[in-house]
Every structure is written in C-alpha cells, then in structure tokens.
CSV table of C-alpha atoms in Angstrom, one decimal:
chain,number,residue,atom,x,y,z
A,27,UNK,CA,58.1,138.3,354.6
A,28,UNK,CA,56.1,141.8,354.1
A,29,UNK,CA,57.6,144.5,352.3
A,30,UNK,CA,57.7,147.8,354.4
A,31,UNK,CA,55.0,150.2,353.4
A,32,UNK,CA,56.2,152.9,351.0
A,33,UNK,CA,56.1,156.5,351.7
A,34,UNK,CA,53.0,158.0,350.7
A,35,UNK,CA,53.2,160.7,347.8
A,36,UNK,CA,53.9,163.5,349.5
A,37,UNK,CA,55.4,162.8,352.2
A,38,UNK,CA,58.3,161.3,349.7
A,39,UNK,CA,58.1,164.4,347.6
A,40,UNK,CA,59.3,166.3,350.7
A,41,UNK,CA,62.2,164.1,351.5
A,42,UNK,CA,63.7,165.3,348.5
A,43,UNK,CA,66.6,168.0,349.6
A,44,UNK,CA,66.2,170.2,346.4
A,45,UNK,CA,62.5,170.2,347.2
A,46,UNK,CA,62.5,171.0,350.5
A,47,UNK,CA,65.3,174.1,349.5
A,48,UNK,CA,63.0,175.6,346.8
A,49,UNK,CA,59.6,175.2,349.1
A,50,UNK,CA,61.5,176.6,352.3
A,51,UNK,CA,63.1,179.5,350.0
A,52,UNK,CA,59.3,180.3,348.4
A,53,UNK,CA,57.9,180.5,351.8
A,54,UNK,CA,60.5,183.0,352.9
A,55,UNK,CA,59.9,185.0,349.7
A,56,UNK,CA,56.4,185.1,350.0
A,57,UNK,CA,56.9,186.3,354.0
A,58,UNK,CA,58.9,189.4,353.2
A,59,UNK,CA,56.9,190.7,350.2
A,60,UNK,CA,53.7,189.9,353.1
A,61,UNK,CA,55.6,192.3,355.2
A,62,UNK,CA,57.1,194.8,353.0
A,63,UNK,CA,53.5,195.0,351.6
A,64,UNK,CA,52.0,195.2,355.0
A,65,UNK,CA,53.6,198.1,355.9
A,66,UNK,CA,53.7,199.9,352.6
A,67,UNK,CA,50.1,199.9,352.8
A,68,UNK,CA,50.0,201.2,356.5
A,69,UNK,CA,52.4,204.0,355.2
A,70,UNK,CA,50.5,205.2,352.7
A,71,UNK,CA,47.0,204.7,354.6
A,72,UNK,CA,48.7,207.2,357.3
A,73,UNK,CA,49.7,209.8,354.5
A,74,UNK,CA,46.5,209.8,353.0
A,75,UNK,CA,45.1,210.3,356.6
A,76,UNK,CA,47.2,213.4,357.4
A,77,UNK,CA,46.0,215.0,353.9
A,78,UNK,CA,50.1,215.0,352.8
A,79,UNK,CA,50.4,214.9,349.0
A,80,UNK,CA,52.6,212.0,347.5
A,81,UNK,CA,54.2,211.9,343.7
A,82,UNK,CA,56.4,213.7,341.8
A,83,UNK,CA,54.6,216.2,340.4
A,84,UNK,CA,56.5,218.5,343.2
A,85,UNK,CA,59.7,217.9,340.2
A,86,UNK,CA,57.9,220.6,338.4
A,87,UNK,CA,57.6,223.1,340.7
A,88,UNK,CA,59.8,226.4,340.8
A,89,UNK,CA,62.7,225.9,343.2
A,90,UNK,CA,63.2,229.3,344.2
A,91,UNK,CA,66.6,229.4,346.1
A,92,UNK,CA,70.1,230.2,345.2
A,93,UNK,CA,73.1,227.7,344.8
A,94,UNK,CA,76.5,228.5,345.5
A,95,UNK,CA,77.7,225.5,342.5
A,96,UNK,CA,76.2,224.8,339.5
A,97,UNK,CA,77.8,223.3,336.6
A,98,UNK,CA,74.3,223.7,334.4
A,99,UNK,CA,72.4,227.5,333.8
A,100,UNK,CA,70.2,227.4,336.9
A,101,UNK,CA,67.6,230.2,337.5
A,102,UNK,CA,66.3,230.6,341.3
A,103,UNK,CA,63.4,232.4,339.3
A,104,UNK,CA,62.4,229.6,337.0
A,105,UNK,CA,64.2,226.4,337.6
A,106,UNK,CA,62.0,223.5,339.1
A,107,UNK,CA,63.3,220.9,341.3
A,108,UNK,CA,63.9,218.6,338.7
A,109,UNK,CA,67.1,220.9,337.6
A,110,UNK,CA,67.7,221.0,341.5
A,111,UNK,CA,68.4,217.1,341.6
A,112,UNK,CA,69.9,217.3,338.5
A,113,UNK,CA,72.4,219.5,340.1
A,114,UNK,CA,72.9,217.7,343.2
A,115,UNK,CA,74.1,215.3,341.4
A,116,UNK,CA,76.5,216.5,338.6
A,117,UNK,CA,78.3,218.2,342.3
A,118,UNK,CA,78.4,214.9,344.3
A,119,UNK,CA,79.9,213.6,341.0
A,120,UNK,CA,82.1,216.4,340.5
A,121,UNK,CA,83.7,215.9,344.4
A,122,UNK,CA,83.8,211.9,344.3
A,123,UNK,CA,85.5,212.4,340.9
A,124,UNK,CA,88.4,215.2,342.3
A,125,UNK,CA,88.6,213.1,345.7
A,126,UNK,CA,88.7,209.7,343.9
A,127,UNK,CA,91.4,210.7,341.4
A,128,UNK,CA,93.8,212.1,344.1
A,129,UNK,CA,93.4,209.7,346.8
A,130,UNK,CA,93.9,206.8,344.5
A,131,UNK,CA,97.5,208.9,343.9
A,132,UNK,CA,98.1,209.8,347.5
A,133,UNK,CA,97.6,206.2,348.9
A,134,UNK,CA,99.7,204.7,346.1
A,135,UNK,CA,102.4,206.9,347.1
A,136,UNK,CA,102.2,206.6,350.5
A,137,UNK,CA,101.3,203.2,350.8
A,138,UNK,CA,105.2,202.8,348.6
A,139,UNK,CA,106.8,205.2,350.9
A,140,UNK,CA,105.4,202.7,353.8
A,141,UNK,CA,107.4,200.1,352.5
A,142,UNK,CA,110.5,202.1,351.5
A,143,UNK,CA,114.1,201.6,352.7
A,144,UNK,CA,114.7,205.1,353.6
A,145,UNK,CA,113.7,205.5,357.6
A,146,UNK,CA,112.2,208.9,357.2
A,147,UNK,CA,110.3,208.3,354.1
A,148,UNK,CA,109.0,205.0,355.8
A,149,UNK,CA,107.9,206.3,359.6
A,150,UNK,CA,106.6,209.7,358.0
A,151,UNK,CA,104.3,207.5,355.4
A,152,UNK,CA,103.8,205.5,358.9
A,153,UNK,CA,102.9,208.5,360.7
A,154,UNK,CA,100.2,210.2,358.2
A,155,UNK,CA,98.2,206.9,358.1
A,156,UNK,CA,98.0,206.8,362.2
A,157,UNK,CA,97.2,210.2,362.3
A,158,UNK,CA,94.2,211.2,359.8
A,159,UNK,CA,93.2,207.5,359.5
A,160,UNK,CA,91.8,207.8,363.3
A,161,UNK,CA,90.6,211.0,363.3
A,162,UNK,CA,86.6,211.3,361.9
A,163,UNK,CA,86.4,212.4,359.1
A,164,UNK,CA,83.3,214.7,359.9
A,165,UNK,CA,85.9,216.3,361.9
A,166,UNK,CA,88.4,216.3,359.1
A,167,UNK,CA,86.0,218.3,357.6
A,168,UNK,CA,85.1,220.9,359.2
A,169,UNK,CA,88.7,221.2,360.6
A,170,UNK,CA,89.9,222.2,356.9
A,171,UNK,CA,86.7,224.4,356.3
A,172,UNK,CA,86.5,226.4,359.7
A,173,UNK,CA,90.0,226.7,360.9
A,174,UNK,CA,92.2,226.6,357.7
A,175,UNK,CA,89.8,227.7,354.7
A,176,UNK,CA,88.6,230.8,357.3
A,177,UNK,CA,91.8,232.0,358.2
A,178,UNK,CA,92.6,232.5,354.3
A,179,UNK,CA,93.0,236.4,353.4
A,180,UNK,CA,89.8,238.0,352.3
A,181,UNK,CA,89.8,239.3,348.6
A,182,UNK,CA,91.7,242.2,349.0
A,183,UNK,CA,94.5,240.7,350.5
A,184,UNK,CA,94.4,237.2,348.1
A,185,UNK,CA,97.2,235.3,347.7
A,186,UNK,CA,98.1,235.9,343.9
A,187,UNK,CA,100.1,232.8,341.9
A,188,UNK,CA,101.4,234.8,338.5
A,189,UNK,CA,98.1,237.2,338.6
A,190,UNK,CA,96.0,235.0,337.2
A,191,UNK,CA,95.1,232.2,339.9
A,192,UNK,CA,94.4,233.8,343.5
A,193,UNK,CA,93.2,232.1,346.9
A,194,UNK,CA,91.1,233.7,349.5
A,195,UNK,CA,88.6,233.2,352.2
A,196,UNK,CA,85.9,233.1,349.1
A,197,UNK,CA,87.7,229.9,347.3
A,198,UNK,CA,90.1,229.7,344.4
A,199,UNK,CA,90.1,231.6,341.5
A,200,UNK,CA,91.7,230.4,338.4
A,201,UNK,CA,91.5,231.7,334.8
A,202,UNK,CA,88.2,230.6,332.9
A,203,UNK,CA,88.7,228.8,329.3
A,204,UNK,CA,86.7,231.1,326.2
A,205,UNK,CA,85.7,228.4,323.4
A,206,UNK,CA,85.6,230.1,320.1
A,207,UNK,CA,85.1,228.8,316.2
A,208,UNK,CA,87.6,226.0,315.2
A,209,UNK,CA,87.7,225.4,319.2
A,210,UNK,CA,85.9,221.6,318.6
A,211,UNK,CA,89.5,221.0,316.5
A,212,UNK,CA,91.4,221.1,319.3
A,213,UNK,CA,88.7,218.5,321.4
A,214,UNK,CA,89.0,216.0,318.1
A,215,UNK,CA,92.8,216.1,318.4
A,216,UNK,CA,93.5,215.1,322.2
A,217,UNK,CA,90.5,212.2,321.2
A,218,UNK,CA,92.6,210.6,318.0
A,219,UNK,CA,95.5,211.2,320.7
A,220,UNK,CA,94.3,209.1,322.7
A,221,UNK,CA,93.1,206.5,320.3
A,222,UNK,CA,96.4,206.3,319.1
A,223,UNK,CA,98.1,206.1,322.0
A,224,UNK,CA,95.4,203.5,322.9
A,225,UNK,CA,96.9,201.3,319.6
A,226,UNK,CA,100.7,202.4,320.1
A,227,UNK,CA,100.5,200.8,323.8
A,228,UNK,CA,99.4,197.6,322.3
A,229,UNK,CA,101.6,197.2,319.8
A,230,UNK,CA,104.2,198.1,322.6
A,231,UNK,CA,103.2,195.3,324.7
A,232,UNK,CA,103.5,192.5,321.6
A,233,UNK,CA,106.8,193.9,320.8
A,234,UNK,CA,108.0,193.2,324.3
A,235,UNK,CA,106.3,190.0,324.2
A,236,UNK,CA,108.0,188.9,321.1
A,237,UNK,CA,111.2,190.6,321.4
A,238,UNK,CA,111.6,191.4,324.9
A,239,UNK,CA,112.6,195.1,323.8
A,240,UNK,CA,111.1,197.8,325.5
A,241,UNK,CA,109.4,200.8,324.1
A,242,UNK,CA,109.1,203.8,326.3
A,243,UNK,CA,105.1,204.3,326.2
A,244,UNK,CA,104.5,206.9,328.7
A,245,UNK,CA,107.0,209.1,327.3
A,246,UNK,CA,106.1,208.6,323.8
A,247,UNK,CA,102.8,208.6,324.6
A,248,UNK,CA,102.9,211.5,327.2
A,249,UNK,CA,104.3,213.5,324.8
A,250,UNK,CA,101.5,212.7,321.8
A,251,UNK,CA,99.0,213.7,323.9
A,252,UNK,CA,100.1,217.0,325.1
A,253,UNK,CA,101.7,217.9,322.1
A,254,UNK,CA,99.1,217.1,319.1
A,255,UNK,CA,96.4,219.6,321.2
A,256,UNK,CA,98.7,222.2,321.6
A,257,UNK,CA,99.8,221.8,317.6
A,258,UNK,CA,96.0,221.9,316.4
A,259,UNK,CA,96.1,224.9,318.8
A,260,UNK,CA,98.5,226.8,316.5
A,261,UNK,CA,97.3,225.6,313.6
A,262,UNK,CA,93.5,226.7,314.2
A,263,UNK,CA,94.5,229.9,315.3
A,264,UNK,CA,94.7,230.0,318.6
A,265,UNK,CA,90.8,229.4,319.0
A,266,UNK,CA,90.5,229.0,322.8
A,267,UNK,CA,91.3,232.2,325.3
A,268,UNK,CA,90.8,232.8,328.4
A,269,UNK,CA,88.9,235.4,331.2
A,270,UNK,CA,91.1,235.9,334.0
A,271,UNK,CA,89.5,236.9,337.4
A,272,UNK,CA,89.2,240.5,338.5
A,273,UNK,CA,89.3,242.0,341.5
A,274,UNK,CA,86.2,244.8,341.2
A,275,UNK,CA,85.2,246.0,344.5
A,276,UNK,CA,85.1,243.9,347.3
A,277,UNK,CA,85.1,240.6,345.2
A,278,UNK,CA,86.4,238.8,342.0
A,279,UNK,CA,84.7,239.1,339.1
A,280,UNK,CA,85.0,236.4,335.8
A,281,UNK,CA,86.9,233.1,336.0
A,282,UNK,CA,86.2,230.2,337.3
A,283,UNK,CA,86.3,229.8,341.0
A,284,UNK,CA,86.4,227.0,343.0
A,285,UNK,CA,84.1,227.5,346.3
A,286,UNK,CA,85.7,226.8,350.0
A,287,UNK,CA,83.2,224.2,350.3
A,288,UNK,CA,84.6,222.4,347.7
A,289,UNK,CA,88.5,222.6,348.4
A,290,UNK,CA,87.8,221.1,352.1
A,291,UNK,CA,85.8,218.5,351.2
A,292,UNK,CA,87.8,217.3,348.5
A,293,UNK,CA,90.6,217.5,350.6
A,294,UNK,CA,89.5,215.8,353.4
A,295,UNK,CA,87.8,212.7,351.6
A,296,UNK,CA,91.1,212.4,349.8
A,297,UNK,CA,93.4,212.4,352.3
A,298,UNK,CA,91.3,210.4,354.7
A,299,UNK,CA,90.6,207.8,352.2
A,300,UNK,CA,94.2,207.8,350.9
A,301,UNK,CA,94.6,206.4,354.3
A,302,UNK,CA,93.0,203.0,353.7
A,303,UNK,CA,94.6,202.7,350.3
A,304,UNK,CA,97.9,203.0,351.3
A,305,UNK,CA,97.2,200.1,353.6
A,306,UNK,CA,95.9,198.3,350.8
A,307,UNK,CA,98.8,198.8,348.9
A,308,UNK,CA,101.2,198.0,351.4
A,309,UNK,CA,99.1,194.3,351.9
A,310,UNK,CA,99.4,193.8,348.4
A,311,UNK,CA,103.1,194.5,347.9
A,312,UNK,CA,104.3,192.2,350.7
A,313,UNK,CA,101.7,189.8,349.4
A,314,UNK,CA,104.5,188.9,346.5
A,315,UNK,CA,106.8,186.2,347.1
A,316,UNK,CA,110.4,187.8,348.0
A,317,UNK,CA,112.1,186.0,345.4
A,318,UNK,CA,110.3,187.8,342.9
A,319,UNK,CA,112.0,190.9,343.8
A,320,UNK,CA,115.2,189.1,344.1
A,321,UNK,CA,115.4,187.3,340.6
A,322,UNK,CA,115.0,190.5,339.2
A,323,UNK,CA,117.5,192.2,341.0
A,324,UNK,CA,119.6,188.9,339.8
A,325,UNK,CA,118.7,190.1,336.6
A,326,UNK,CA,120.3,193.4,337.0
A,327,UNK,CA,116.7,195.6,336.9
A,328,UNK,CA,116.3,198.4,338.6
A,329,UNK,CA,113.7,199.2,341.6
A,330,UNK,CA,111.5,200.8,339.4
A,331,UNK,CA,111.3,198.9,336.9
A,332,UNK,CA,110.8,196.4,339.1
A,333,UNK,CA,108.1,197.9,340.5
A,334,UNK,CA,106.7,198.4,337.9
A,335,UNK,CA,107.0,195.5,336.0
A,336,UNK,CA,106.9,193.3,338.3
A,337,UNK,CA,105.4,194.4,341.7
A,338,UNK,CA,102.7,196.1,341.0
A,339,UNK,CA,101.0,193.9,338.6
A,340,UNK,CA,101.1,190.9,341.1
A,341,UNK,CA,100.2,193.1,343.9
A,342,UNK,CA,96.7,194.5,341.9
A,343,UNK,CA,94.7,191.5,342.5
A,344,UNK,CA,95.0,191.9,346.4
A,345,UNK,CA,95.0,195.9,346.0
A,346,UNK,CA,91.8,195.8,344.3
A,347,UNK,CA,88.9,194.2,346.1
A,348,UNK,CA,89.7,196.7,349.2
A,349,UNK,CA,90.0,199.7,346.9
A,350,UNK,CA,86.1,199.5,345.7
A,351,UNK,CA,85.1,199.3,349.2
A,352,UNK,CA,87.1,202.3,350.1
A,353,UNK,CA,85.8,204.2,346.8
A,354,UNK,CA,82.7,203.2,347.7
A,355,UNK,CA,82.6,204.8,351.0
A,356,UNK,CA,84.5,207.7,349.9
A,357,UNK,CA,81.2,208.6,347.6
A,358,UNK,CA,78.5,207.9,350.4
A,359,UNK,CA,80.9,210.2,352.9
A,360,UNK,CA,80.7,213.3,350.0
A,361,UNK,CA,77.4,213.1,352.0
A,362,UNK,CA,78.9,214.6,355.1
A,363,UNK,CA,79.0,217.6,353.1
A,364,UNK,CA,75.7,218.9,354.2
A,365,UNK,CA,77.7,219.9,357.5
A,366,UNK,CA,79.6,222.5,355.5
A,367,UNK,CA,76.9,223.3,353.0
A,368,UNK,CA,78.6,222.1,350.0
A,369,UNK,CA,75.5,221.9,347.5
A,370,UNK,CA,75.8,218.0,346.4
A,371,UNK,CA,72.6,215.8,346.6
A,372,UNK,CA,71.6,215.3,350.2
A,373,UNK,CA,72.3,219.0,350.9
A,374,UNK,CA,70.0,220.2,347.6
A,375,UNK,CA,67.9,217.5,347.5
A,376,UNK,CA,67.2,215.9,350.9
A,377,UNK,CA,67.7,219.2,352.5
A,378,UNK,CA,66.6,222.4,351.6
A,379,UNK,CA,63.9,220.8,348.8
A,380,UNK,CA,62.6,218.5,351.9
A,381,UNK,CA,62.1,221.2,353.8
A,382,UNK,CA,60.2,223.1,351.1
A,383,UNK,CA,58.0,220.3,349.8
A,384,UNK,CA,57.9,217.9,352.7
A,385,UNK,CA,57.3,214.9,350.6
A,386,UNK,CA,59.8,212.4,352.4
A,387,UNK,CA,59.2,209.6,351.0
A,388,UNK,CA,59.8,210.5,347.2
A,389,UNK,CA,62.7,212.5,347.9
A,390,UNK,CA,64.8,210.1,350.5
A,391,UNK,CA,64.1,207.6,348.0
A,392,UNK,CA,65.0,209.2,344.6
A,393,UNK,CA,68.3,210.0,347.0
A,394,UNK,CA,68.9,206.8,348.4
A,395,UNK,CA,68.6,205.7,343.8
A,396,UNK,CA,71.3,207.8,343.3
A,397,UNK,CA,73.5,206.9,345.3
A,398,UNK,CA,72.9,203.1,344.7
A,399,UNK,CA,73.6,203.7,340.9
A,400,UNK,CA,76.8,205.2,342.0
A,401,UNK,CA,77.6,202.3,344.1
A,402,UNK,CA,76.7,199.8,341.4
A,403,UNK,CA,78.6,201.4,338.7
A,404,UNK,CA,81.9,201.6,340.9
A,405,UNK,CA,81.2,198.1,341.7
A,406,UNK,CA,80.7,197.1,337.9
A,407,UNK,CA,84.0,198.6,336.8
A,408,UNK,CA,86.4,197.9,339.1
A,409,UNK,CA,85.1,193.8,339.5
A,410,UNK,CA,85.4,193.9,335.8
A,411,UNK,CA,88.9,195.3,336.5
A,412,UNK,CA,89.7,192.8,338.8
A,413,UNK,CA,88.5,190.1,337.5
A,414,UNK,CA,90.8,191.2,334.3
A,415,UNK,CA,93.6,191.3,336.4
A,416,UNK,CA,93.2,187.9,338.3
A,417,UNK,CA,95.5,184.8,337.0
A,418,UNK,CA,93.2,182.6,334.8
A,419,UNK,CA,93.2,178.9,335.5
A,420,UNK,CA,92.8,176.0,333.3
C-alpha cells in the first residue's frame, strides 16, 4: 500500500496557525507604513511645490500679540512662540485641573443625592442630570459667558465680598499672596504635614485592622494640615502678605484676577461633566449587593459610615473605568474654549500662531502631542488606581 505524498516544505510551513498569524500580521504592517509613507511623501512634495516653509525654526520667532492669561512673564515684544505654547499649555492645564477637581465633587454628590431616600433631594439630583446632561456643552458655554458673565456689574458697580474679593463683568478679583524672606518655611511645613499625615493614615488603617478601633484621620489629619502652616506662619513672622485689588479709574488694579473666560469655562466643563459622573456613581452604588448595606445596619452603623466604609469602596471598581473616559473628554472639550477666547492651546497655538506662521502641519501636530500626553497620563494614573482598587484573585 503507498504512503500519501507528504506536503512539500512550504506548503506545510504555511499550515501552521502561528505562522500564518505572524505572516498575515507582517503583511498588514508593511501595507500601512506603504501608505502612511505614500502620502507623507506626496505631502511634503506639495509643500515644497507651493514654496511653504516647514520646521520649527518658526518656535524662535517673536510672537508679538497680547494674552489675556499667563501664569509665566510673557512679553508681546520679545517672547517667541516657543513661550506661546508653553503657555497654552500651563492654561489648558490650569482649566482641566479647576474643572476636574470640582466635577469629580459635584458628581459624587449628586450622583448620592440620586440615590437618597429624601424625594426632593433624589428628583432635584434627578432633575440637574436630565437637564445639563442634554444640553451641548458648546452651548453651555457660551450660555454662562454671554448671558450670565455679561450681565455682571461693570467695575464701578462690582459686587464687593468683605472688600477684598469683588466680581464684575471683567472677572473675579481676589487678594494676591506677597512671598517674602522666611516665606519657603511655611511651604516646608504644609510638605512634612502631609508626609505625616501620609504615615498617621497608615498606622490608622493597621490599628483598625488589628484592633478594629477607629481613629478619626480626617479630623486629626484635617486639622495637622491647616494648623502646622498657619503655626510656622506665626513663628516666621508673619512672612507672607497680601495686595488687595484696587479700584483706580475705570478698572482694578493689583491682585489676582480670574478672567470671565475662565470662570464660564470652568464652570461649564464641571457641571456638564459632573453629569456623567453622577451616573457613574449611581451604577456603582447599586452595583453592591443589598445585604451589604443591611448587615451593617444589623451591626448598628450608621449611613455614613456605611458609606463610607463600606459602599464606596466596593462601588470604586465600577465608578472608575467610566470616570477616565469622562476626564478624558472633559480635557479634549477645554478645547471648545476657542469659542470664548479663553487663551489655552488650540486658541494660542492652533489659532492665532497658525494664522501668523501658516505652518499647519508642525503646529496641528505639536497640538494634537499635547493633548495625547495629557490623555496618556490620565489614563496611566487612574488604571493604576483602578487596578489598586480591584479584588485580587488567587
């Protein structure tokens, strides 16, 4: 009886699944870089054809504009560019920081109140979500900055909180710190707070573990970091003072002041966005098993400690994973600013500097980096968080 003829060399190489995966996956590879270099090439071939300059060297150039924000010296006489970016994006920070910190507070709270036993907390929370959750928030927007922010008193007739913070159609004024000598104690002080705080808390959670005792933390450590500053502060002599503004004129002079641009978009990222994590956290609360809540109230805790304690933790691992895409897309909105002229990075940089130097290509890109670094790091910390918070296995 013949044997049947075995499968010639290659023909048996390729029969292999694994084989077949990696030769079908380097073809694919090798197709996009074909395209992607394809028309890279044809891009830059029609630039050099139209006599348009490409690089960077455009980063060195003087600006010469004003901005209404910066939080480094900027000269529209001698700064370049590079300082112009720079700035663009210490104020996208700067908004994505403010809107990020109070939304996160606004949709805890309201996301609770969603799931509370008292009917008018519960159909108000109810109500706020349905209400600015379908509304655009390009709208949102320039609702707060046109209609509200515009119909604010002009400086003359500012509305004065103990004459020394004011708000007016030009923003909000507030008192403006003066570091002096000894000033860097105060800064070391509200650090080794912290650290020490950092240590208490710890030692506060093996206590409990071993002894089931309590320790009241946030008071304590409330307290330790407030007070110790404010002691140094005495002790060094009172090193920090302040410039309160001044009404000279028509406008304010000295203080700090917070710019209409900012206030609206700040507060319409935050309460937009505090939409989706209330939602969030109401998923994750009901995501716990009843009888957690009702073993502990067996035990004779109260709500919110059981909250708390109890609650909350569980309800973190489902909470988180929707809160970085919402944080996310709370930083790419701040982008929407341009509509109100609120000088972050696309207004600066993809705007008015695009318009000066024309070079597209180098400044939608450097644009589109920053704004994947901010992604990535957001992504980085709160996956790290999560996966911290997620119930190992064995």
């Amino acid at each position: 009886m013949s044997k049947p003829a075995e499968p010639v060399g290659g023909i048996s190489f390729l029969n292999n699944p694994k084989v077949r995966a990696i030769v079908f996956q380097v073809l694919a590879l090798a197709c996009v870089f074909f395209v992607a270099a394809y028309f890279t090439n044809n891009m830059f071939d029609n630039i050099e054809a139209r006599g348009i300059e490409t690089g960077f060297t455009f980063l060195d150039q003087i600006a010469g504009f004003g901005i209404s924000q910066t939080l480094v010296e900027y000269d529209d006489g001698s700064s370049t560019y590079a300082r112009v970016f720079l700035i663009g994006i210490l104020n996208t920070l700067l908004v994505s920081a403010i809107a990020i910190f109070f939304t996160t507070i606004l949709g805890l709270l309201i996301g609770i109140g969603r799931l509370s036993g008292n009917f008018l907390i519960a159909k108000l929370s109810m109500i706020y979500i349905e209400v600015f959750r379908n509304i655009p928030i390009l709208l949102q927007i320039l609702f707060w900055y046109n209609v509200v922010l515009a119909a604010l008193p002009s400086p003359r007739q500012s509305y004065s909180y103990f004459d020394e913070f004011f708000l007016n159609n030009r923003g909000f004024l507030m008192p403006k710190p003066i570091f002096e000598d000894n000033s860097g104690y105060i800064l070391a002080a509200f650090i080794l707070a912290c650290v020490g705080v950092f240590f208490l808390a710890r030692w506060a959670i093996k206590r409990h573990d071993d002894t089931g005792e309590e320790f009241p933390i946030f008071s304590v450590g409330g307290a330790i970091i407030i007070l110790s500053p404010i002691l140094v502060f005495f002790i060094a002599g009172q090193p920090i003072s302040s410039e309160v503004p001044e009404l000279k004129g028509f406008n304010f002079r000295g203080g700090w002041v917070i710019i209409p641009e900012l206030l609206a978009l700040a507060f319409a990222l935050s309460i937009y966005t505090a939409t989706y994590i209330a939602e969030a956290v109401r998923a994750g609360i009901e995501s716990v098993p009843k009888g957690q809540k009702e073993a502990a109230h067996s035990l004779g805790l109260k709500d919110h400690v059981i909250l708390r304690k109890i609650i909350l933790p569980q309800a973190l691992r489902v909470i988180i994973p929707p809160v970085i895409n919402q944080y996310l897309n709370l930083v790419k909105n701040s982008s929407l600013a341009t509509a109100i002229g609120y000088p972050e990075i696309v207004t600066l940089f993809s705007g008015t500097t695009l318009n000066q130097v024309g070079q597209a290509i180098e400044i939608i890109l450097m644009t589109m980096a920053v704004y994947l670094a901010f992604s990535i790091v957001i992504s980085l910390l709160l996956n790290w968080l999560n996966a911290k918070m997620q119930i190992k296995g064995r």
